[in-house]
CSV table of C-alpha atoms in Angstrom, one decimal:
chain,number,residue,atom,x,y,z
A,1,ASN,CA,-62.3,-54.7,-64.2
A,2,ALA,CA,-61.6,-56.0,-60.8
A,3,GLY,CA,-58.9,-58.6,-60.4
A,4,VAL,CA,-58.9,-61.6,-58.1
A,5,MET,CA,-60.2,-60.6,-54.7
A,6,GLN,CA,-59.2,-62.4,-51.6
A,7,ASN,CA,-60.4,-61.7,-48.1
A,8,PRO,CA,-59.5,-61.3,-45.4
A,9,ARG,CA,-56.0,-60.0,-46.1
A,10,HIS,CA,-54.9,-61.1,-42.6
A,11,LEU,CA,-56.4,-63.7,-40.4
A,12,VAL,CA,-55.4,-64.7,-36.9
A,13,ARG,CA,-56.7,-67.9,-35.3
A,14,ARG,CA,-55.9,-69.8,-32.2
A,15,ARG,CA,-54.9,-73.5,-32.4
A,16,GLY,CA,-58.0,-75.7,-32.8
A,17,GLN,CA,-60.1,-73.0,-34.5
A,18,GLU,CA,-61.4,-73.0,-38.0
A,19,ALA,CA,-60.1,-70.7,-40.8
A,20,ARG,CA,-62.1,-69.7,-43.8
A,21,LEU,CA,-60.4,-68.0,-46.7
A,22,ARG,CA,-62.4,-66.5,-49.5
A,23,CYS,CA,-61.6,-65.9,-53.2
A,24,SER,CA,-63.6,-64.2,-55.9
A,25,PRO,CA,-62.1,-64.9,-59.3
A,26,MET,CA,-61.8,-62.3,-62.0
A,27,LYS,CA,-65.0,-61.6,-63.9
A,28,GLY,CA,-65.5,-64.3,-66.6
A,29,HIS,CA,-63.1,-66.8,-65.0
A,30,SER,CA,-64.4,-70.1,-64.0
A,31,HIS,CA,-61.1,-71.8,-63.0
A,32,VAL,CA,-59.8,-71.2,-59.5
A,33,TYR,CA,-56.5,-72.4,-58.0
A,34,TRP,CA,-55.3,-72.2,-54.4
A,35,TYR,CA,-51.6,-72.1,-53.5
A,36,ARG,CA,-49.7,-71.9,-50.2
A,37,GLN,CA,-46.5,-70.0,-49.6
A,38,LEU,CA,-44.4,-70.8,-46.6
A,39,PRO,CA,-41.7,-68.4,-45.5
A,40,GLU,CA,-38.7,-68.4,-47.7
A,41,GLU,CA,-40.4,-70.8,-50.1
A,42,GLY,CA,-42.2,-70.6,-53.5
A,43,LEU,CA,-45.8,-71.2,-54.0
A,44,LYS,CA,-47.0,-74.8,-53.7
A,45,PHE,CA,-50.1,-75.9,-55.5
A,46,MET,CA,-53.0,-77.1,-53.3
A,47,VAL,CA,-56.2,-77.5,-55.4
A,48,TYR,CA,-57.7,-76.6,-58.7
A,49,LEU,CA,-61.5,-76.1,-59.0
A,50,GLN,CA,-63.8,-75.3,-61.9
A,51,LYS,CA,-67.3,-74.2,-60.8
A,52,GLU,CA,-68.7,-76.7,-58.4
A,53,ASN,CA,-66.1,-79.4,-59.3
A,54,ILE,CA,-62.7,-80.2,-57.8
A,55,ILE,CA,-60.4,-81.0,-60.8
A,56,ASP,CA,-57.2,-81.6,-58.9
A,57,GLU,CA,-56.6,-81.7,-55.2
A,58,SER,CA,-53.2,-83.5,-55.2
A,59,GLY,CA,-51.6,-80.7,-53.2
A,60,MET,CA,-54.1,-80.6,-50.4
A,61,PRO,CA,-53.3,-82.2,-47.1
A,62,LYS,CA,-55.5,-85.2,-46.6
A,63,GLU,CA,-57.0,-84.0,-43.3
A,64,ARG,CA,-58.5,-80.7,-42.1
A,65,PHE,CA,-58.3,-79.0,-45.5
A,66,SER,CA,-61.2,-78.6,-47.9
A,67,ALA,CA,-62.1,-76.3,-50.8
A,68,GLU,CA,-65.2,-75.5,-52.7
A,69,PHE,CA,-66.3,-73.3,-55.5
A,70,PRO,CA,-70.1,-73.1,-55.4
A,71,LYS,CA,-72.3,-72.1,-58.4
A,72,GLU,CA,-72.9,-68.8,-56.7
A,73,GLY,CA,-70.4,-66.9,-54.5
A,74,PRO,CA,-66.7,-67.1,-53.9
A,75,SER,CA,-64.4,-70.1,-53.6
A,76,ILE,CA,-63.7,-71.0,-50.0
A,77,LEU,CA,-60.6,-72.7,-48.6
A,78,ARG,CA,-61.4,-74.1,-45.2
A,79,ILE,CA,-58.9,-75.3,-42.6
A,80,GLN,CA,-60.4,-77.0,-39.6
A,81,GLN,CA,-58.6,-77.4,-36.2
A,82,VAL,CA,-55.7,-75.2,-37.3
A,83,VAL,CA,-52.2,-75.8,-36.0
A,84,ARG,CA,-49.1,-73.6,-35.9
A,85,GLY,CA,-47.8,-75.2,-39.1
A,86,ASP,CA,-50.7,-73.8,-41.1
A,87,SER,CA,-49.3,-70.3,-40.7
A,88,ALA,CA,-48.6,-69.2,-44.3
A,89,ALA,CA,-49.7,-67.0,-47.1
A,90,TYR,CA,-52.5,-68.5,-49.1
A,91,PHE,CA,-52.9,-67.3,-52.6
A,92,CYS,CA,-55.8,-67.7,-55.0
A,93,ALA,CA,-55.5,-67.5,-58.7
A,94,SER,CA,-58.1,-67.7,-61.5
A,95,SER,CA,-58.0,-68.2,-65.3
A,96,ASP,CA,-60.4,-68.5,-68.1
A,97,GLY,CA,-59.0,-71.8,-69.2
A,98,ARG,CA,-57.0,-74.6,-67.7
A,99,ASN,CA,-53.9,-73.8,-69.8
A,100,GLN,CA,-54.2,-70.0,-69.6
A,101,PRO,CA,-52.1,-67.7,-67.5
A,102,GLN,CA,-53.3,-67.4,-63.9
A,103,HIS,CA,-54.1,-64.1,-62.3
A,104,PHE,CA,-53.4,-63.9,-58.6
A,105,GLY,CA,-55.0,-62.2,-55.7
A,106,ASP,CA,-53.2,-60.4,-52.9
A,107,GLY,CA,-53.2,-63.4,-50.7
A,108,THR,CA,-54.5,-64.1,-47.1
A,109,ARG,CA,-51.8,-64.2,-44.5
A,110,LEU,CA,-52.9,-66.7,-41.9
A,111,SER,CA,-51.3,-66.6,-38.4
A,112,ILE,CA,-51.9,-69.2,-35.8
A,113,LEU,CA,-51.4,-68.2,-32.2
B,1,ALA,CA,-44.1,-84.9,-62.0
B,2,GLN,CA,-43.2,-81.4,-62.9
B,3,SER,CA,-40.5,-79.5,-61.0
B,4,VAL,CA,-39.1,-76.0,-61.5
B,5,SER,CA,-35.7,-74.9,-60.1
B,6,GLN,CA,-34.4,-71.4,-59.9
B,7,HIS,CA,-30.6,-71.3,-59.4
B,8,ASN,CA,-30.2,-68.0,-57.6
B,9,HIS,CA,-32.0,-67.3,-54.3
B,10,HIS,CA,-30.8,-63.8,-54.0
B,11,VAL,CA,-29.2,-61.5,-56.6
B,12,ILE,CA,-27.9,-58.0,-55.9
B,13,LEU,CA,-27.1,-55.7,-58.8
B,14,SER,CA,-26.4,-52.0,-59.3
B,15,GLU,CA,-28.7,-49.9,-61.5
B,16,ALA,CA,-28.0,-50.3,-65.2
B,17,ALA,CA,-26.4,-53.7,-64.8
B,18,SER,CA,-27.7,-56.6,-66.9
B,19,LEU,CA,-29.8,-59.3,-65.4
B,20,GLU,CA,-30.2,-62.9,-66.1
B,21,LEU,CA,-32.2,-65.2,-63.7
B,22,GLY,CA,-32.0,-68.9,-64.3
B,23,CYS,CA,-34.9,-71.3,-64.5
B,24,ASN,CA,-35.0,-75.0,-65.4
B,25,TYR,CA,-38.0,-77.2,-65.6
B,26,SER,CA,-38.3,-81.0,-65.6
B,27,TYR,CA,-41.4,-81.8,-67.5
B,28,GLY,CA,-40.7,-83.6,-70.8
B,29,GLY,CA,-44.0,-83.0,-72.5
B,30,THR,CA,-45.7,-79.9,-73.8
B,31,VAL,CA,-45.4,-77.2,-71.2
B,32,ASN,CA,-46.2,-73.6,-70.9
B,33,LEU,CA,-43.8,-71.4,-69.1
B,34,PHE,CA,-44.2,-68.2,-67.2
B,35,TRP,CA,-42.3,-65.6,-65.2
B,36,TYR,CA,-44.1,-63.7,-62.4
B,37,VAL,CA,-42.9,-60.8,-60.3
B,38,GLN,CA,-44.0,-60.0,-56.8
B,39,TYR,CA,-43.2,-56.5,-55.6
B,40,PRO,CA,-43.1,-56.0,-51.8
B,41,GLY,CA,-46.6,-56.3,-50.3
B,42,GLN,CA,-48.2,-56.9,-53.6
B,43,HIS,CA,-49.7,-59.9,-55.5
B,44,LEU,CA,-48.0,-61.9,-58.2
B,45,GLN,CA,-48.1,-60.2,-61.6
B,46,LEU,CA,-47.4,-61.9,-64.9
B,47,LEU,CA,-44.3,-60.7,-66.6
B,48,LEU,CA,-44.3,-62.9,-69.7
B,49,LYS,CA,-45.4,-66.3,-71.0
B,50,TYR,CA,-44.3,-68.9,-73.5
B,51,PHE,CA,-46.8,-71.2,-75.1
B,52,SER,CA,-45.3,-72.0,-78.5
B,53,GLY,CA,-43.6,-70.3,-81.5
B,54,ASP,CA,-40.7,-67.9,-81.2
B,55,PRO,CA,-38.6,-69.1,-78.3
B,56,LEU,CA,-37.6,-65.5,-77.4
B,57,VAL,CA,-40.5,-64.0,-75.6
B,58,LYS,CA,-40.8,-60.3,-74.7
B,59,GLY,CA,-42.7,-59.2,-71.7
B,60,ILE,CA,-43.6,-56.1,-69.8
B,61,LYS,CA,-41.2,-53.6,-68.3
B,62,GLY,CA,-38.4,-54.5,-70.7
B,63,PHE,CA,-38.1,-58.2,-69.6
B,64,GLU,CA,-37.6,-61.0,-72.0
B,65,ALA,CA,-37.0,-64.8,-71.7
B,66,GLU,CA,-35.6,-67.4,-73.9
B,67,PHE,CA,-37.0,-70.9,-74.1
B,68,ILE,CA,-34.3,-73.5,-74.9
B,69,LYS,CA,-35.9,-76.9,-75.2
B,70,SER,CA,-32.7,-78.8,-75.3
B,71,LYS,CA,-31.6,-77.3,-72.0
B,72,PHE,CA,-35.1,-77.4,-70.3
B,73,SER,CA,-34.4,-73.7,-69.5
B,74,PHE,CA,-36.4,-70.5,-69.6
B,75,ASN,CA,-34.1,-67.8,-68.3
B,76,LEU,CA,-35.3,-64.3,-67.6
B,77,ARG,CA,-33.2,-61.3,-68.9
B,78,LYS,CA,-33.2,-57.6,-68.8
B,79,PRO,CA,-30.4,-55.5,-70.4
B,80,SER,CA,-30.5,-52.7,-67.8
B,81,VAL,CA,-32.2,-53.0,-64.4
B,82,GLN,CA,-33.7,-50.1,-62.4
B,83,TRP,CA,-34.1,-49.7,-58.7
B,84,SER,CA,-37.9,-50.3,-59.2
B,85,ASP,CA,-37.1,-53.8,-60.4
B,86,THR,CA,-36.4,-54.8,-56.8
B,87,ALA,CA,-38.8,-57.7,-56.2
B,88,GLU,CA,-39.1,-61.4,-56.0
B,89,TYR,CA,-39.3,-63.3,-59.3
B,90,PHE,CA,-40.9,-66.7,-59.8
B,91,CYS,CA,-40.6,-69.0,-62.7
B,92,ALA,CA,-43.5,-71.4,-63.2
B,93,SER,CA,-44.5,-74.2,-65.6
B,94,LEU,CA,-48.0,-75.3,-66.5
B,95,ALA,CA,-48.7,-78.7,-68.0
B,96,ASN,CA,-52.0,-80.0,-69.2
B,97,ALA,CA,-53.2,-80.8,-65.7
B,98,GLY,CA,-54.0,-77.1,-65.2
B,99,LYS,CA,-51.9,-76.5,-62.1
B,100,SER,CA,-48.8,-74.4,-62.1
B,101,THR,CA,-45.6,-75.5,-60.5
B,102,PHE,CA,-43.5,-72.7,-59.1
B,103,GLY,CA,-39.8,-72.4,-58.4
B,104,ASP,CA,-38.8,-71.2,-55.0
B,105,GLY,CA,-38.2,-67.6,-56.3
B,106,THR,CA,-35.3,-65.3,-56.7
B,107,THR,CA,-35.1,-62.1,-54.7
B,108,LEU,CA,-33.6,-59.3,-56.8
B,109,THR,CA,-32.2,-56.2,-55.0
B,110,VAL,CA,-31.1,-53.3,-57.2
B,111,LYS,CA,-28.9,-50.7,-55.5
B,112,PRO,CA,-29.5,-47.2,-56.7
């Protein structure tokens, strides 16, 4: 029973490039959450999706960031025109209900040169 | 808005010492509470959760937490820590909105 799968584990981009982070939820889970962890800080909520719908994106920066969870395939967190401040660990979690415990992936560590 | 605060950023203990990590949350409505652990280089793992009922919750690896509504607290405890408990511990709250709010984490170092 595979857990939450994120790829890549490490992603290096130059300023101005695009970053795409992928997340496959646990089997049977239709709720996906993205969090960002900056150095020395806890996880900060970004967005909550439930199959093709964005439920809550109150933690997403207004520009350059977008997320999707298509009917088929993984959830994608997309960051356009990356800047140095986007360097962080991005974690995806999934659950089988909106008030159920969330299971986390290993994260993607994004580094911006 | 929800918020979660963890009082200790870094705790250092010797093996067999007792552990208590503080966690306070701010949300006044119905809230679910969790403790997660993150071992070095690994993903977050759920230690225990509180939804309702008995306020003393037992989790994996000998951990327990007590929900005290009047104090808005959900402290994590373990009677006797081991070197393998060295990790970062996160308290989180989950309200009906579906998103979790995390504390900044407490790094626990257990000396052998």
